[in-house]
Amino acid sequence: MRLYFAIPLLFFTIAAQATVYKWVDKDGKIHYSDKPIENSEAVEFKSNTQNQIQLNTPKAPPSNDDQKSLTEYNLSITSPAEEETIRNNEGKLTIMARISPDLEAKHVLVLLMDGAVVGTPQTSPIFSLKDIDRGEHNFVIKAVAQNGKQLASTPPRKIFLHRAIVTRQATPTPFNGGN
């Protein structure tokens, strides 16, 4: 069944490639057509006859900032360990990282906790946090250039923070036997 459709389709595509004819009228104007006219001749197109436009886009010269940003940092969180449980009732937590080579003057480190930036960017790889809610948290440290371009990032580090909550229990009242 498919063969019945394929054969006419094949003939149709062959016929669709029409020949182009060229002729000159009595005023000397050149005309082109897909139908043969008296005194016309078939035009053969070569593969290099196709219209192909290539635009050369100028490249901006690299600025000094871009050249300095080419530093490739190796960045990793060293403490706390992956899935470590931290017990601190005040919600204090210290995240330490290792970076090599040393951070350049125009670059900073940013700490993200659960996908949101925590604190201000800094050059030290030690982040001290306080009043962190208890529970599971994911931390990522990123090295960033002044223009906001990310230069390096640590893999996410999952930690658990436990905080004891002291709640006052209701004091039991004695039962008076219905009085």
PDB file of C-alpha atoms in Angstrom:
ATOM      1  CA  MET A   1       0.000   0.000   0.000  1.00  0.00           C
ATOM      2  CA  ARG A   2       2.806   2.388   0.865  1.00  0.00           C
ATOM      3  CA  LEU A   3       4.479   1.584  -2.435  1.00  0.00           C
ATOM      4  CA  TYR A   4       1.451   2.939  -4.316  1.00  0.00           C
ATOM      5  CA  PHE A   5       1.940   6.289  -2.609  1.00  0.00           C
ATOM      6  CA  ALA A   6       5.735   6.326  -2.813  1.00  0.00           C
ATOM      7  CA  ILE A   7       6.054   5.889  -6.587  1.00  0.00           C
ATOM      8  CA  PRO A   8       3.805   8.856  -7.587  1.00  0.00           C
ATOM      9  CA  LEU A   9       5.462  10.964  -4.899  1.00  0.00           C
ATOM     10  CA  LEU A  10       8.872  10.148  -6.353  1.00  0.00           C
ATOM     11  CA  PHE A  11       7.765  11.211  -9.860  1.00  0.00           C
ATOM     12  CA  PHE A  12       6.227  14.389  -8.462  1.00  0.00           C
ATOM     13  CA  THR A  13       9.482  15.429  -6.740  1.00  0.00           C
ATOM     14  CA  ILE A  14      11.466  14.809  -9.920  1.00  0.00           C
ATOM     15  CA  ALA A  15       9.028  16.920 -11.934  1.00  0.00           C
ATOM     16  CA  ALA A  16       9.124  19.680  -9.317  1.00  0.00           C
ATOM     17  CA  GLN A  17      12.733  20.463 -10.197  1.00  0.00           C
ATOM     18  CA  ALA A  18      11.870  22.776 -13.080  1.00  0.00           C
ATOM     19  CA  THR A  19      14.280  24.060 -15.679  1.00  0.00           C
ATOM     20  CA  VAL A  20      14.918  27.800 -15.847  1.00  0.00           C
ATOM     21  CA  TYR A  21      14.869  29.488 -19.262  1.00  0.00           C
ATOM     22  CA  LYS A  22      16.553  32.751 -20.267  1.00  0.00           C
ATOM     23  CA  TRP A  23      15.683  35.020 -23.179  1.00  0.00           C
ATOM     24  CA  VAL A  24      16.335  38.574 -24.341  1.00  0.00           C
ATOM     25  CA  ASP A  25      13.425  40.709 -25.550  1.00  0.00           C
ATOM     26  CA  LYS A  26      13.488  43.212 -28.427  1.00  0.00           C
ATOM     27  CA  ASP A  27      14.564  46.042 -26.039  1.00  0.00           C
ATOM     28  CA  GLY A  28      17.601  44.053 -24.842  1.00  0.00           C
ATOM     29  CA  LYS A  29      16.201  43.169 -21.398  1.00  0.00           C
ATOM     30  CA  ILE A  30      17.044  39.751 -20.016  1.00  0.00           C
ATOM     31  CA  HIS A  31      14.147  37.675 -18.703  1.00  0.00           C
ATOM     32  CA  TYR A  32      13.951  34.368 -16.842  1.00  0.00           C
ATOM     33  CA  SER A  33      11.049  31.942 -16.705  1.00  0.00           C
ATOM     34  CA  ASP A  34      10.199  28.386 -15.812  1.00  0.00           C
ATOM     35  CA  LYS A  35       8.373  28.011 -19.161  1.00  0.00           C
ATOM     36  CA  PRO A  36      10.157  27.877 -22.504  1.00  0.00           C
ATOM     37  CA  ILE A  37       9.620  30.963 -24.669  1.00  0.00           C
ATOM     38  CA  GLU A  38      10.532  31.374 -28.352  1.00  0.00           C
ATOM     39  CA  ASN A  39      14.304  31.925 -28.701  1.00  0.00           C
ATOM     40  CA  SER A  40      14.922  30.984 -25.021  1.00  0.00           C
ATOM     41  CA  GLU A  41      17.714  28.776 -23.790  1.00  0.00           C
ATOM     42  CA  ALA A  42      17.900  26.561 -20.716  1.00  0.00           C
ATOM     43  CA  VAL A  43      20.129  27.877 -17.944  1.00  0.00           C
ATOM     44  CA  GLU A  44      22.323  25.439 -16.069  1.00  0.00           C
ATOM     45  CA  PHE A  45      23.061  26.281 -12.471  1.00  0.00           C
ATOM     46  CA  LYS A  46      26.256  25.147 -10.885  1.00  0.00           C
ATOM     47  CA  SER A  47      26.600  24.337  -7.212  1.00  0.00           C
ATOM     48  CA  ASN A  48      28.467  27.604  -6.586  1.00  0.00           C
ATOM     49  CA  THR A  49      25.582  29.634  -8.103  1.00  0.00           C
ATOM     50  CA  GLN A  50      23.467  29.438  -4.949  1.00  0.00           C
ATOM     51  CA  ASN A  51      23.051  32.559  -2.881  1.00  0.00           C
ATOM     52  CA  GLN A  52      24.919  32.117   0.351  1.00  0.00           C
ATOM     53  CA  ILE A  53      25.640  35.103   2.519  1.00  0.00           C
ATOM     54  CA  GLN A  54      28.097  34.832   5.336  1.00  0.00           C
ATOM     55  CA  LEU A  55      28.355  37.695   7.747  1.00  0.00           C
ATOM     56  CA  ASN A  56      31.602  38.176   9.535  1.00  0.00           C
ATOM     57  CA  THR A  57      30.764  39.360  13.006  1.00  0.00           C
ATOM     58  CA  PRO A  58      33.534  41.386  14.575  1.00  0.00           C
ATOM     59  CA  LYS A  59      34.880  39.964  17.793  1.00  0.00           C
ATOM     60  CA  ALA A  60      35.330  42.300  20.697  1.00  0.00           C
ATOM     61  CA  PRO A  61      38.884  42.349  21.977  1.00  0.00           C
ATOM     62  CA  PRO A  62      39.147  40.638  25.366  1.00  0.00           C
ATOM     63  CA  SER A  63      39.319  43.083  28.213  1.00  0.00           C
ATOM     64  CA  ASN A  64      41.696  42.765  31.147  1.00  0.00           C
ATOM     65  CA  ASP A  65      38.827  41.619  33.367  1.00  0.00           C
ATOM     66  CA  ASP A  66      38.025  38.760  30.974  1.00  0.00           C
ATOM     67  CA  GLN A  67      41.650  37.630  30.884  1.00  0.00           C
ATOM     68  CA  LYS A  68      41.896  37.629  34.672  1.00  0.00           C
ATOM     69  CA  SER A  69      38.608  35.711  34.901  1.00  0.00           C
ATOM     70  CA  LEU A  70      40.154  32.807  33.027  1.00  0.00           C
ATOM     71  CA  THR A  71      41.544  31.449  36.308  1.00  0.00           C
ATOM     72  CA  GLU A  72      40.165  27.987  36.932  1.00  0.00           C
ATOM     73  CA  TYR A  73      39.542  27.365  40.611  1.00  0.00           C
ATOM     74  CA  ASN A  74      39.235  24.043  42.382  1.00  0.00           C
ATOM     75  CA  LEU A  75      36.680  24.634  45.119  1.00  0.00           C
ATOM     76  CA  SER A  76      35.402  22.159  47.702  1.00  0.00           C
ATOM     77  CA  ILE A  77      33.687  22.205  51.089  1.00  0.00           C
ATOM     78  CA  THR A  78      35.907  20.605  53.723  1.00  0.00           C
ATOM     79  CA  SER A  79      33.699  20.931  56.798  1.00  0.00           C
ATOM     80  CA  PRO A  80      31.135  19.806  57.838  1.00  0.00           C
ATOM     81  CA  ALA A  81      31.135  16.389  56.182  1.00  0.00           C
ATOM     82  CA  GLU A  82      28.396  15.251  53.821  1.00  0.00           C
ATOM     83  CA  GLU A  83      25.178  14.454  55.736  1.00  0.00           C
ATOM     84  CA  GLU A  84      26.843  15.310  59.036  1.00  0.00           C
ATOM     85  CA  THR A  85      24.577  16.118  61.958  1.00  0.00           C
ATOM     86  CA  ILE A  86      25.459  19.296  63.849  1.00  0.00           C
ATOM     87  CA  ARG A  87      24.008  19.797  67.314  1.00  0.00           C
ATOM     88  CA  ASN A  88      23.873  23.425  68.350  1.00  0.00           C
ATOM     89  CA  ASN A  89      20.969  24.948  70.271  1.00  0.00           C
ATOM     90  CA  GLU A  90      21.923  28.482  69.180  1.00  0.00           C
ATOM     91  CA  GLY A  91      21.822  27.517  65.494  1.00  0.00           C
ATOM     92  CA  LYS A  92      25.498  28.317  64.943  1.00  0.00           C
ATOM     93  CA  LEU A  93      27.283  26.655  62.074  1.00  0.00           C
ATOM     94  CA  THR A  94      30.681  27.072  60.412  1.00  0.00           C
ATOM     95  CA  ILE A  95      31.213  26.112  56.763  1.00  0.00           C
ATOM     96  CA  MET A  96      34.838  25.782  55.650  1.00  0.00           C
ATOM     97  CA  ALA A  97      36.098  25.410  52.083  1.00  0.00           C
ATOM     98  CA  ARG A  98      39.357  24.867  50.250  1.00  0.00           C
ATOM     99  CA  ILE A  99      40.189  26.820  47.093  1.00  0.00           C
ATOM    100  CA  SER A 100      43.176  26.551  44.803  1.00  0.00           C
ATOM    101  CA  PRO A 101      44.836  28.552  43.435  1.00  0.00           C
ATOM    102  CA  ASP A 102      44.378  31.405  45.904  1.00  0.00           C
ATOM    103  CA  LEU A 103      41.447  33.688  45.202  1.00  0.00           C
ATOM    104  CA  GLU A 104      42.379  36.720  43.080  1.00  0.00           C
ATOM    105  CA  ALA A 105      41.683  40.237  44.395  1.00  0.00           C
ATOM    106  CA  LYS A 106      38.729  40.884  42.063  1.00  0.00           C
ATOM    107  CA  HIS A 107      36.994  37.602  42.910  1.00  0.00           C
ATOM    108  CA  VAL A 108      34.803  36.738  45.898  1.00  0.00           C
ATOM    109  CA  LEU A 109      33.169  33.702  47.462  1.00  0.00           C
ATOM    110  CA  VAL A 110      29.404  33.486  47.921  1.00  0.00           C
ATOM    111  CA  LEU A 111      27.611  31.025  50.215  1.00  0.00           C
ATOM    112  CA  LEU A 112      24.223  29.643  49.230  1.00  0.00           C
ATOM    113  CA  MET A 113      22.014  27.844  51.727  1.00  0.00           C
ATOM    114  CA  ASP A 114      19.080  25.958  50.227  1.00  0.00           C
ATOM    115  CA  GLY A 115      19.540  27.876  46.960  1.00  0.00           C
ATOM    116  CA  ALA A 116      19.533  31.382  48.507  1.00  0.00           C
ATOM    117  CA  VAL A 117      22.559  33.606  49.126  1.00  0.00           C
ATOM    118  CA  VAL A 118      23.441  33.841  52.818  1.00  0.00           C
ATOM    119  CA  GLY A 119      25.423  36.817  54.092  1.00  0.00           C
ATOM    120  CA  THR A 120      27.689  39.023  52.024  1.00  0.00           C
ATOM    121  CA  PRO A 121      30.325  37.933  49.502  1.00  0.00           C
ATOM    122  CA  GLN A 122      33.761  37.522  51.066  1.00  0.00           C
ATOM    123  CA  THR A 123      37.307  36.489  50.259  1.00  0.00           C
ATOM    124  CA  SER A 124      37.721  34.084  53.188  1.00  0.00           C
ATOM    125  CA  PRO A 125      36.696  30.437  52.650  1.00  0.00           C
ATOM    126  CA  ILE A 126      35.312  30.257  56.203  1.00  0.00           C
ATOM    127  CA  PHE A 127      31.650  31.169  56.694  1.00  0.00           C
ATOM    128  CA  SER A 128      30.247  31.545  60.229  1.00  0.00           C
ATOM    129  CA  LEU A 129      26.472  31.403  60.463  1.00  0.00           C
ATOM    130  CA  LYS A 130      24.094  31.858  63.367  1.00  0.00           C
ATOM    131  CA  ASP A 131      20.362  31.503  64.017  1.00  0.00           C
ATOM    132  CA  ILE A 132      20.029  28.743  61.441  1.00  0.00           C
ATOM    133  CA  ASP A 133      16.754  26.840  61.658  1.00  0.00           C
ATOM    134  CA  ARG A 134      16.948  23.206  62.574  1.00  0.00           C
ATOM    135  CA  GLY A 135      16.563  20.590  59.881  1.00  0.00           C
ATOM    136  CA  GLU A 136      18.185  19.589  56.609  1.00  0.00           C
ATOM    137  CA  HIS A 137      20.152  22.226  54.673  1.00  0.00           C
ATOM    138  CA  ASN A 138      22.116  22.184  51.415  1.00  0.00           C
ATOM    139  CA  PHE A 139      25.140  24.459  51.078  1.00  0.00           C
ATOM    140  CA  VAL A 140      27.037  25.523  47.947  1.00  0.00           C
ATOM    141  CA  ILE A 141      29.992  27.923  47.741  1.00  0.00           C
ATOM    142  CA  LYS A 142      30.625  29.765  44.471  1.00  0.00           C
ATOM    143  CA  ALA A 143      33.631  31.784  43.298  1.00  0.00           C
ATOM    144  CA  VAL A 144      32.318  34.838  41.456  1.00  0.00           C
ATOM    145  CA  ALA A 145      33.943  37.656  39.451  1.00  0.00           C
ATOM    146  CA  GLN A 146      32.957  41.311  39.952  1.00  0.00           C
ATOM    147  CA  ASN A 147      30.756  41.198  36.855  1.00  0.00           C
ATOM    148  CA  GLY A 148      28.748  38.344  38.422  1.00  0.00           C
ATOM    149  CA  LYS A 149      30.226  35.591  36.274  1.00  0.00           C
ATOM    150  CA  GLN A 150      30.483  32.288  38.139  1.00  0.00           C
ATOM    151  CA  LEU A 151      34.031  30.958  38.039  1.00  0.00           C
ATOM    152  CA  ALA A 152      33.700  27.806  40.139  1.00  0.00           C
ATOM    153  CA  SER A 153      31.228  26.035  42.383  1.00  0.00           C
ATOM    154  CA  THR A 154      31.276  23.281  44.958  1.00  0.00           C
ATOM    155  CA  PRO A 155      28.934  20.330  44.743  1.00  0.00           C
ATOM    156  CA  PRO A 156      25.993  20.696  47.144  1.00  0.00           C
ATOM    157  CA  ARG A 157      26.779  19.639  50.717  1.00  0.00           C
ATOM    158  CA  LYS A 158      23.837  18.309  52.748  1.00  0.00           C
ATOM    159  CA  ILE A 159      23.978  18.729  56.534  1.00  0.00           C
ATOM    160  CA  PHE A 160      21.492  18.362  59.366  1.00  0.00           C
ATOM    161  CA  LEU A 161      21.203  20.852  62.213  1.00  0.00           C
ATOM    162  CA  HIS A 162      19.648  19.732  65.493  1.00  0.00           C
ATOM    163  CA  ARG A 163      18.460  22.296  68.003  1.00  0.00           C
ATOM    164  CA  ALA A 164      16.816  21.228  71.244  1.00  0.00           C
ATOM    165  CA  ILE A 165      13.615  23.100  71.917  1.00  0.00           C
ATOM    166  CA  VAL A 166      12.630  23.406  75.553  1.00  0.00           C
ATOM    167  CA  THR A 167       8.890  23.587  75.926  1.00  0.00           C
ATOM    168  CA  ARG A 168       7.125  23.972  79.201  1.00  0.00           C
ATOM    169  CA  GLN A 169       4.789  21.103  79.840  1.00  0.00           C
ATOM    170  CA  ALA A 170       1.466  21.789  81.450  1.00  0.00           C
ATOM    171  CA  THR A 171       1.427  20.892  85.141  1.00  0.00           C
ATOM    172  CA  PRO A 172      -1.210  18.344  85.923  1.00  0.00           C
ATOM    173  CA  THR A 173      -4.071  19.466  88.093  1.00  0.00           C
ATOM    174  CA  PRO A 174      -5.405  17.044  90.723  1.00  0.00           C
ATOM    175  CA  PHE A 175      -8.830  15.567  90.283  1.00  0.00           C
ATOM    176  CA  ASN A 176     -11.260  16.598  93.057  1.00  0.00           C
ATOM    177  CA  GLY A 177     -13.750  13.814  92.575  1.00  0.00           C
ATOM    178  CA  GLY A 178     -16.426  15.997  91.035  1.00  0.00           C
ATOM    179  CA  ASN A 179     -16.502  18.830  93.623  1.00  0.00           C
TER     180      ASN A 179
END
